[in-house]
Tab-separated table of C-alpha atoms in Angstrom:
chain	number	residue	atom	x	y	z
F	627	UNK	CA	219.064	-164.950	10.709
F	628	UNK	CA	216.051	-163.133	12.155
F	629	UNK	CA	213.422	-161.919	10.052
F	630	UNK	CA	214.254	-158.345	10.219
F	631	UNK	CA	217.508	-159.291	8.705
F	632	UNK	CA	215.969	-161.152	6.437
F	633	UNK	CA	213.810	-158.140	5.022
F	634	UNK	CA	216.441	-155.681	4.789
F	635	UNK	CA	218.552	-158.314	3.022
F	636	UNK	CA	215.376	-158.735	0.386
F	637	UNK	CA	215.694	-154.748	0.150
F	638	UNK	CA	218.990	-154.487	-0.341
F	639	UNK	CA	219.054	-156.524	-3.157
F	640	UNK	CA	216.825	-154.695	-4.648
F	641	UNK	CA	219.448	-151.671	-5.096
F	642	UNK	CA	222.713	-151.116	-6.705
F	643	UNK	CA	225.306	-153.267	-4.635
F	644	UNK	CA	227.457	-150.329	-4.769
F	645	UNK	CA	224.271	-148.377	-2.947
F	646	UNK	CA	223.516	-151.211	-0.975
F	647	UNK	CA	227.377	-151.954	0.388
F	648	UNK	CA	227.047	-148.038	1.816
F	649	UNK	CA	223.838	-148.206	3.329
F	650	UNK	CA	224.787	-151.506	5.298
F	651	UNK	CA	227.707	-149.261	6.645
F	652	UNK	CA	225.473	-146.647	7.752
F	653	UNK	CA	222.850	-149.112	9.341
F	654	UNK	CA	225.943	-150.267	11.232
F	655	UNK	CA	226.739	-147.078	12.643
F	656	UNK	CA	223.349	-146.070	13.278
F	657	UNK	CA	223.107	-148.838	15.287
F	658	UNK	CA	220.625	-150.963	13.327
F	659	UNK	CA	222.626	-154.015	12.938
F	660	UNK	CA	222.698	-157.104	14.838
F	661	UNK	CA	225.233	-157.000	17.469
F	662	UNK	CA	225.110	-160.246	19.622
F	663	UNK	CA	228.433	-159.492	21.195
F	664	UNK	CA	231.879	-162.025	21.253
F	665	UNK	CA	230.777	-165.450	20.796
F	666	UNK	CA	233.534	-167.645	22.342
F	667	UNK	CA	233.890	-170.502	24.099
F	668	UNK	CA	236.911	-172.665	25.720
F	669	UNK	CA	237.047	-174.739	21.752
F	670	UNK	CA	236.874	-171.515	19.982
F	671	UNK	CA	239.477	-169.668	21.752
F	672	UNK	CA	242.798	-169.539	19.577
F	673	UNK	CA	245.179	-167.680	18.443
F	674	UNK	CA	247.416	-166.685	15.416
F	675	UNK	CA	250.813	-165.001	15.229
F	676	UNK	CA	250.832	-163.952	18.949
F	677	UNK	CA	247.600	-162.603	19.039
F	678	UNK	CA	244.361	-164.023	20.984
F	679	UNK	CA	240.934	-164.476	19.609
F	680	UNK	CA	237.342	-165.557	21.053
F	681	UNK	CA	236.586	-167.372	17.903
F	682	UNK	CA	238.751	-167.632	14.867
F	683	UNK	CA	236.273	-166.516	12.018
F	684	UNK	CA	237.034	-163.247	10.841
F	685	UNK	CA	235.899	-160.195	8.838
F	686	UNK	CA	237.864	-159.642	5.595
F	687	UNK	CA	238.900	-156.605	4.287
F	688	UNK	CA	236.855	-154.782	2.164
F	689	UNK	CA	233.505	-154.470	4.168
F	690	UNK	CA	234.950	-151.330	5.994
F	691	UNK	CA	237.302	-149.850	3.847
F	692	UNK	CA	237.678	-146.712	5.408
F	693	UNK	CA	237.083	-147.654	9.162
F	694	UNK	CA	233.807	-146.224	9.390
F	695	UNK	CA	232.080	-148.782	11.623
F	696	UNK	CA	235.012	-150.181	13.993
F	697	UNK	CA	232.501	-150.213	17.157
F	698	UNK	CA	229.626	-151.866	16.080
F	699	UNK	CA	231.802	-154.644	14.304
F	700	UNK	CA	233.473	-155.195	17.178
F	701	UNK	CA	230.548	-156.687	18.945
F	702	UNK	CA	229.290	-158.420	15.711
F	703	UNK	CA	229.907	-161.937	16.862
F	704	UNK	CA	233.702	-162.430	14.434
F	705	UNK	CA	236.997	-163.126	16.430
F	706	UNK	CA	238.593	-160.439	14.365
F	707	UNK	CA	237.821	-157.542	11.985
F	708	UNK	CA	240.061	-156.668	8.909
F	709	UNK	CA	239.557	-152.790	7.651
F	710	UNK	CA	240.807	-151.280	4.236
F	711	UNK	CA	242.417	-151.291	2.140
F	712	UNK	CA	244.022	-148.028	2.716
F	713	UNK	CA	247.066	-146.419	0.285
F	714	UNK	CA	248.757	-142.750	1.303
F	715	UNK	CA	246.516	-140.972	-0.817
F	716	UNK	CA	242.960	-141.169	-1.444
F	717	UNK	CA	241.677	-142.403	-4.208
F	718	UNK	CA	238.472	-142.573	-6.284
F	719	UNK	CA	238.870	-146.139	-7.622
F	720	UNK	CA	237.826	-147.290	-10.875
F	721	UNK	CA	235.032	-146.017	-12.882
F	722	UNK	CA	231.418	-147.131	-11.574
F	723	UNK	CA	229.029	-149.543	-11.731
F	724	UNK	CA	232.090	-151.679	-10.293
F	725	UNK	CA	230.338	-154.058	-7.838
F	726	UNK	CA	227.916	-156.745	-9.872
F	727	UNK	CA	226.296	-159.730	-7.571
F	728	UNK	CA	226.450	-162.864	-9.036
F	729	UNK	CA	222.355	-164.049	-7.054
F	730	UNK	CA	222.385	-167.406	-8.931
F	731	UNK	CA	226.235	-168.173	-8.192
F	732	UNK	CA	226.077	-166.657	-4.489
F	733	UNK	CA	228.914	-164.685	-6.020
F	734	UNK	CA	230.684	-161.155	-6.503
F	735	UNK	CA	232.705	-159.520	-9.039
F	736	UNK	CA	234.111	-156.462	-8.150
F	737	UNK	CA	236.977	-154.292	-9.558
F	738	UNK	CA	236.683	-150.802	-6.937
F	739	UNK	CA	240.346	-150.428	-7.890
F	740	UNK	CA	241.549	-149.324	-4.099
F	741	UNK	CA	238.537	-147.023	-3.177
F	742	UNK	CA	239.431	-145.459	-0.180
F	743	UNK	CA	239.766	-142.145	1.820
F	744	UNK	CA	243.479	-142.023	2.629
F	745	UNK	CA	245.820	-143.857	5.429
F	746	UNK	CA	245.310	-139.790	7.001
F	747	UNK	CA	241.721	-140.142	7.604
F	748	UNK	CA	241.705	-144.187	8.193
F	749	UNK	CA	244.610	-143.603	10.607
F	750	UNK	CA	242.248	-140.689	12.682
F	751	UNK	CA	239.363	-143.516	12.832
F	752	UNK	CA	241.626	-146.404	13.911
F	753	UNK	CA	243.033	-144.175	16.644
F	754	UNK	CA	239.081	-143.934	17.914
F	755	UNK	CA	238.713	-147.848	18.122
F	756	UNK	CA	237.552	-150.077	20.424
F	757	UNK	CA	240.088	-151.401	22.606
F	758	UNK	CA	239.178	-154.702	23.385
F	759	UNK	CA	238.692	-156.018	19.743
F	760	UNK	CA	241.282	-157.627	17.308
F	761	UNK	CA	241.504	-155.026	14.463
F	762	UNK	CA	243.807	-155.002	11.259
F	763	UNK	CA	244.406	-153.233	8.338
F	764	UNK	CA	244.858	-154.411	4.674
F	765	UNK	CA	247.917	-152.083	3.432
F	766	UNK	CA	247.281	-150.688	-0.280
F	767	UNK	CA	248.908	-149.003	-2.983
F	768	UNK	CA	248.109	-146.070	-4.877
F	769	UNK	CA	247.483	-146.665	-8.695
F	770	UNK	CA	249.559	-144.027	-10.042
F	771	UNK	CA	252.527	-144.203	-7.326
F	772	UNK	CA	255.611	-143.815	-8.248
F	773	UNK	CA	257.132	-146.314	-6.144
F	774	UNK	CA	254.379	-148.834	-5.189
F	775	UNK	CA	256.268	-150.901	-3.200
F	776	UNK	CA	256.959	-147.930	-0.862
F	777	UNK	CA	253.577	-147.372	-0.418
F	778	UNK	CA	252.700	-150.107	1.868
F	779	UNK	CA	255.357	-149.436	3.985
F	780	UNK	CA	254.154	-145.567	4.200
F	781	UNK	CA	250.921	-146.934	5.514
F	782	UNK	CA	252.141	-149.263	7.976
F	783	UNK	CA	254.477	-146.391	9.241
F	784	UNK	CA	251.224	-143.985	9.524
F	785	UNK	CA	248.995	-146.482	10.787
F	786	UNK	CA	250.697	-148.937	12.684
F	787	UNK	CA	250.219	-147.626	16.285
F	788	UNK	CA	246.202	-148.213	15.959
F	789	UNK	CA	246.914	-152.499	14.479
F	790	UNK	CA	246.941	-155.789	16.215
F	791	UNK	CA	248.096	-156.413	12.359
F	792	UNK	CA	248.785	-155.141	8.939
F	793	UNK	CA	247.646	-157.344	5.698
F	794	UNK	CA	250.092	-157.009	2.704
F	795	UNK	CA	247.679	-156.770	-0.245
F	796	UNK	CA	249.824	-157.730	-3.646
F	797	UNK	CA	246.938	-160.062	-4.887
F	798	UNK	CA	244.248	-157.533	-5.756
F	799	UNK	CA	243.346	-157.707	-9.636
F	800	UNK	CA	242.012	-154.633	-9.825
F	801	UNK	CA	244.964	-152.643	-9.566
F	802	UNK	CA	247.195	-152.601	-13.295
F	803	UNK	CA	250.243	-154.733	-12.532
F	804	UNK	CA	250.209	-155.030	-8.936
F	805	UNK	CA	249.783	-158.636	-9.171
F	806	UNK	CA	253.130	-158.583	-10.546
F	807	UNK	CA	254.376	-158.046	-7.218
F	808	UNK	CA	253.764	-161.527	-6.110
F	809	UNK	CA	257.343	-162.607	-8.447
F	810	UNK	CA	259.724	-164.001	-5.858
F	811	UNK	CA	262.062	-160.871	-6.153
F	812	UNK	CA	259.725	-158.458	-6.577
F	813	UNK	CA	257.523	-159.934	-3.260
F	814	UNK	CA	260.646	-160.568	-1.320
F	815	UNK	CA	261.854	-156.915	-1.873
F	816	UNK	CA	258.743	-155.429	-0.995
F	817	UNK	CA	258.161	-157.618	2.433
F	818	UNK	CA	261.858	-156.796	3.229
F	819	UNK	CA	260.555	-153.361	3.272
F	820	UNK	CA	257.666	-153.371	5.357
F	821	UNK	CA	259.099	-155.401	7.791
F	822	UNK	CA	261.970	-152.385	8.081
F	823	UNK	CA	259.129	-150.270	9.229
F	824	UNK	CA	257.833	-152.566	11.291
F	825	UNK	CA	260.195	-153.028	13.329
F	826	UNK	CA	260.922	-149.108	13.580
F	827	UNK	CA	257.301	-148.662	15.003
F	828	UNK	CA	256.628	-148.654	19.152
F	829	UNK	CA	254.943	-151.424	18.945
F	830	UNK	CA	255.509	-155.016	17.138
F	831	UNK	CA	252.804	-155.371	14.951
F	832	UNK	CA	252.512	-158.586	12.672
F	833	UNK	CA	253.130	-158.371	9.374
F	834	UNK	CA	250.109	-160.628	6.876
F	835	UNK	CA	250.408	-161.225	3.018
F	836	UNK	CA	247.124	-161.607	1.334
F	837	UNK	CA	247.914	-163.689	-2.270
F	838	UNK	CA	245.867	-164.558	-5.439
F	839	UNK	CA	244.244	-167.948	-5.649
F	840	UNK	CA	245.290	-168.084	-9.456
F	841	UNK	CA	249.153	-169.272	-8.987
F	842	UNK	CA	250.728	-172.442	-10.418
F	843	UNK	CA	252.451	-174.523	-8.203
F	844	UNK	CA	256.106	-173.271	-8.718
F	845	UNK	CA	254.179	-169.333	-7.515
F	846	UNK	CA	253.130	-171.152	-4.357
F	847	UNK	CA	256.375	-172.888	-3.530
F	848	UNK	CA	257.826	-169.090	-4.345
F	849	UNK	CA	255.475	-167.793	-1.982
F	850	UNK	CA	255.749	-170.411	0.808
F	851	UNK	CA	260.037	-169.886	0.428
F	852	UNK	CA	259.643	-165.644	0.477
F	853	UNK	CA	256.924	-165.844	3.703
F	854	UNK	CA	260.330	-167.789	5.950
F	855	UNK	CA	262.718	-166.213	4.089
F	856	UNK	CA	261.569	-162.703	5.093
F	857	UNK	CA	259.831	-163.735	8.318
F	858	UNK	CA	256.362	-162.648	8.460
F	859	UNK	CA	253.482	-163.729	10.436
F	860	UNK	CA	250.789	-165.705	8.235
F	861	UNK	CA	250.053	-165.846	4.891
F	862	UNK	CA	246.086	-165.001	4.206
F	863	UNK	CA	245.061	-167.496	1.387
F	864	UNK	CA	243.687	-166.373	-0.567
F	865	UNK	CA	242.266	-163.317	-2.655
F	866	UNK	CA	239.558	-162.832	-5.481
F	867	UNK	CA	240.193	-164.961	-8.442
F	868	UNK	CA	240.458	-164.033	-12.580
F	869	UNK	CA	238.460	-167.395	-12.856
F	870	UNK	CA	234.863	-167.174	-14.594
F	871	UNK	CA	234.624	-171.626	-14.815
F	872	UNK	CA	231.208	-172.503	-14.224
F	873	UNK	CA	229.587	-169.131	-13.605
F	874	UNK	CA	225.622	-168.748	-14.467
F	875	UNK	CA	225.104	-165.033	-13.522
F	876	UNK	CA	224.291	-162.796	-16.383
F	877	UNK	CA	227.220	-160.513	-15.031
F	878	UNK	CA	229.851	-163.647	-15.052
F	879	UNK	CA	231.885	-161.519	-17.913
F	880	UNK	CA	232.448	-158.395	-15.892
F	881	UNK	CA	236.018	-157.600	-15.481
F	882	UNK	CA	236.930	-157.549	-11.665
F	883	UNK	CA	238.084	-160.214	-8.829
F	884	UNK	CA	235.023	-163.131	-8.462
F	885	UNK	CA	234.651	-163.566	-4.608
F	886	UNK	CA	231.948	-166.119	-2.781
F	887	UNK	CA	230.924	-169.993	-3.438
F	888	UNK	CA	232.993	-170.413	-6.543
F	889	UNK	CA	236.005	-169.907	-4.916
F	890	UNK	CA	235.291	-171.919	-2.219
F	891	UNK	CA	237.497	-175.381	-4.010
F	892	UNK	CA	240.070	-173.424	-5.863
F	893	UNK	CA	241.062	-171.311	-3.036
F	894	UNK	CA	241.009	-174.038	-0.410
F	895	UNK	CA	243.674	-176.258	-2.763
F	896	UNK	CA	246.143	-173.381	-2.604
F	897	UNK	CA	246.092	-173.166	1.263
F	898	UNK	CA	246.440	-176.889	1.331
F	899	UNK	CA	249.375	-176.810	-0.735
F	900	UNK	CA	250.997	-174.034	1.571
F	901	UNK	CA	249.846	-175.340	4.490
F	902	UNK	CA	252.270	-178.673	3.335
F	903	UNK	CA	255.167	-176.437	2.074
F	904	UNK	CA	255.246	-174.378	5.062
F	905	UNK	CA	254.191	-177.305	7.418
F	906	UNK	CA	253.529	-174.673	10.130
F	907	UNK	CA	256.242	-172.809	10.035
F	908	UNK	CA	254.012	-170.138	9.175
F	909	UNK	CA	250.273	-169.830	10.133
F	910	UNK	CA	248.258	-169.711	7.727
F	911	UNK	CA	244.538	-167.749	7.252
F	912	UNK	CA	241.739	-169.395	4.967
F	913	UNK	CA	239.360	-167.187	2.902
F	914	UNK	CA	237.542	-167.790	-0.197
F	915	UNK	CA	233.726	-169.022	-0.771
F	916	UNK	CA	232.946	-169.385	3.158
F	917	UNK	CA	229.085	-168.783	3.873
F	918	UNK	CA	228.720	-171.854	6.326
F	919	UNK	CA	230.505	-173.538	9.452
F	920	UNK	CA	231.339	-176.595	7.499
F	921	UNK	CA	233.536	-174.623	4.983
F	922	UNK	CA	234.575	-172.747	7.564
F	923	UNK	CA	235.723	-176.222	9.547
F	924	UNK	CA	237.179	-177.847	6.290
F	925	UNK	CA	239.656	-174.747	5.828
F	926	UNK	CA	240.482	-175.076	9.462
F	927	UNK	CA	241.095	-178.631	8.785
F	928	UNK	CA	243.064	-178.204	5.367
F	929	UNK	CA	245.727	-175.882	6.853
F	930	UNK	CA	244.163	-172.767	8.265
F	931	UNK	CA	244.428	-171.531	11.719
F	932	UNK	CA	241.639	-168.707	11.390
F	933	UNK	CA	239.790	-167.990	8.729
F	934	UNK	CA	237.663	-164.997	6.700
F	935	UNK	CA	234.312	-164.099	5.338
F	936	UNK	CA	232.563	-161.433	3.247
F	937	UNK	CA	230.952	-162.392	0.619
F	938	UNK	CA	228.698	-164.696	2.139
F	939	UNK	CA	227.344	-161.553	4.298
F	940	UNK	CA	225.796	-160.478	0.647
F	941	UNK	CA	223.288	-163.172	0.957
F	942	UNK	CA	223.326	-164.630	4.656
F	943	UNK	CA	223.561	-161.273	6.180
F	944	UNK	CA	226.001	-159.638	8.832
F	945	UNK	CA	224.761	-162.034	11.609
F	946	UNK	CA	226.201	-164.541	9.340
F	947	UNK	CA	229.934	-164.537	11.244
F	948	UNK	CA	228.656	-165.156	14.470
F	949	UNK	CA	225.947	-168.046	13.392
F	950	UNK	CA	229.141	-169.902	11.713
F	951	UNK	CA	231.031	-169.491	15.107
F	952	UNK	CA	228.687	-170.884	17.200
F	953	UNK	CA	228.029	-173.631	14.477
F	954	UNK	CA	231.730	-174.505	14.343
F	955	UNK	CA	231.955	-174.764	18.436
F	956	UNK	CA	229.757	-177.634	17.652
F	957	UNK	CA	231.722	-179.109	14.915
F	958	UNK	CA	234.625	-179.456	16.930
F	959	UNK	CA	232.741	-180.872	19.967
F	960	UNK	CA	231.458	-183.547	17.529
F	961	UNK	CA	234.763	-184.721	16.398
F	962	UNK	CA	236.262	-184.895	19.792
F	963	UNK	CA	238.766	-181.581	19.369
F	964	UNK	CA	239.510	-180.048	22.957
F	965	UNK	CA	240.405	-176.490	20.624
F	966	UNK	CA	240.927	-174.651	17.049
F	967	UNK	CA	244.471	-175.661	17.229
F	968	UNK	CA	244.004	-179.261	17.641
F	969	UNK	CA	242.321	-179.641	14.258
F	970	UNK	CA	244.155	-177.362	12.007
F	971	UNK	CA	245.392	-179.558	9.179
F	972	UNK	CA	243.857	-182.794	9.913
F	973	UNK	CA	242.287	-183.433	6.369
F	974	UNK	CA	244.944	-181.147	4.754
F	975	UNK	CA	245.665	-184.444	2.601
F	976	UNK	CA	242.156	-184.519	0.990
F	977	UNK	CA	242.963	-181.308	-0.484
F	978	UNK	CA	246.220	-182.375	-1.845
């Protein structure tokens, strides 16, 4: 991280988060961020669900929720950039403050509640993106819908000719029930659904489902039998946790999903445990608690073909993505792997 990154981060930190998470957007689309360009080499190269990357660490949803800075992500250094969520409608969210950094955890609560401008508007900016990045979208539900289900099919329909790929979002806490979702019937149903629209659009786009990290065993082996059942394209393991064990912040009893470091063991068990029940049937993407290359490597290496980051940006900055690429390039040299591929799920059984 150069210094100048280093003094805005100091700054930042000095604000809101809330304040702070907008002005990093606008700093991106004013052109004041770092942007170092793809970082890829022959090792990095890879590719999940049909689609190619330069490097297989990713942005997660959230950062962008409304597509504001597609451009200037695009050359930030990650293989691929996640956007939203979006639902039909726009929506306010929940009541702020809403965002609370955890400094002493390197951690996040959050409970926005599906914040967003509307699949209209997010659909307008996605048609304006850059063509030769990886871009998807993390597919929402209103809170007061009627049929919530239907919703993420609704924004796949209205979005879908602007996506590499669409993230089905059932795992966000923040949102009264819509964890509830993730029951075998009730997830099965809903995938059935989306993948309907899917395959109405011009264009195949694959079909992601984001889920909690707080399931037992028998929700995972649910999970891992309604992904083949209904044929989707990876499962993205996994969300924000309810978990508060071992938290120091003064703001560890905030209500809200925990993202960052904590997460890092919890969430990296349950994509093991898929990663055996599905046994590559279905490709799987690790996210939860990454802020350096070695995490990044030991989800590769426990079952995840790409993987995701946001959190860590909080305290390591936006650069942050492309410093754990080239890192992990050198990782895989050192252990004698020719590519991504070749070590995904190699010490999935330390994690079992």
């Amino acid at each position: 991280m150069k210094l100048t990154e280093k003094l805005a981060l100091k700054a930042l930190h000095k604000l809101d988060p809330e304040v702070a998470h907008g002005l990093s957007i606008k700093a991106l689309t004013s052109g004041l961020a770092p942007c170092p360009g793809p970082v890829t080499s022959d090792r990095l190269k890879c590719e999940i669900a049909g689609i190619a990357l330069p490097n297989p660490v990713g942005l997660a949803a959230g950062f962008d929720k409304n597509a504001e800075a597609l451009k200037p992500l695009s050359k930030s250094g990650f293989g691929f950039i996640e956007v939203g969520a979006a639902t039909p409608r726009p929506q306010p969210g929940n009541p702020k403050p809403r965002l609370f950094r955890l400094s002493e955890d390197r951690a996040a609560i959050n409970r926005f509640g599906f914040n967003n401008e509307g699949m209209e508007v997010i659909a307008s900016r996605l048609a304006q993106r850059p063509k030769d990045a990886v871009i998807g979208l993390n597919l929402g539900a209103n809170k007061d819908s009627d049929d919530r289900a239907a919703d993420f099919a609704k924004v796949l329909a209205h979005c879908g000719a602007h996506l590499d790929f669409a993230t089905v979002n059932v795992s966000s806490p923040n949102t009264e029930k819509l964890r509830d979702l993730q029951g075998k019937a009730a997830l099965s149903a809903l995938l059935n659904g989306v993948i309907e629209t899917r395959n109405s659009l011009s264009r195949r786009v694959p079909v992601f489902l984001k889920i909690a990290p707080d399931l037992d065993r028998a929700g995972i082996e649910d999970i891992a039998a309604v992904a083949q059942e209904t044929g989707i394209d990876a499962v993205i393991a996994t969300n924000t946790t309810l978990s508060r064990e071992g938290l120091q912040s003064a703001h560890r009893d905030e209500a809200g999903g925990l993202s960052g470091a904590p997460l890092f063991e919890s969430s990296t068990r349950v994509l093991a445990q898929l990663s055996e029940l599905l046994d590559g049937k279905v490709p799987l993407v690790g996210v939860g608690g990454i802020s350096t290359a070695e995490q990044a490597y030991a989800k590769i290496r426990a079952g995840a073909s790409v993987v995701q980051l946001y959190t860590a940006m909080v305290y390591g900055g936006l650069s942050l993505g492309a410093e754990i690429a080239q890192e992990l390039d050198g990782l895989l040299a050192r252990d004698g792997f020719a590519s991504v591929a070749e070590a995904v799920g190699s010490k999935r059984e330390d994690w079992l």
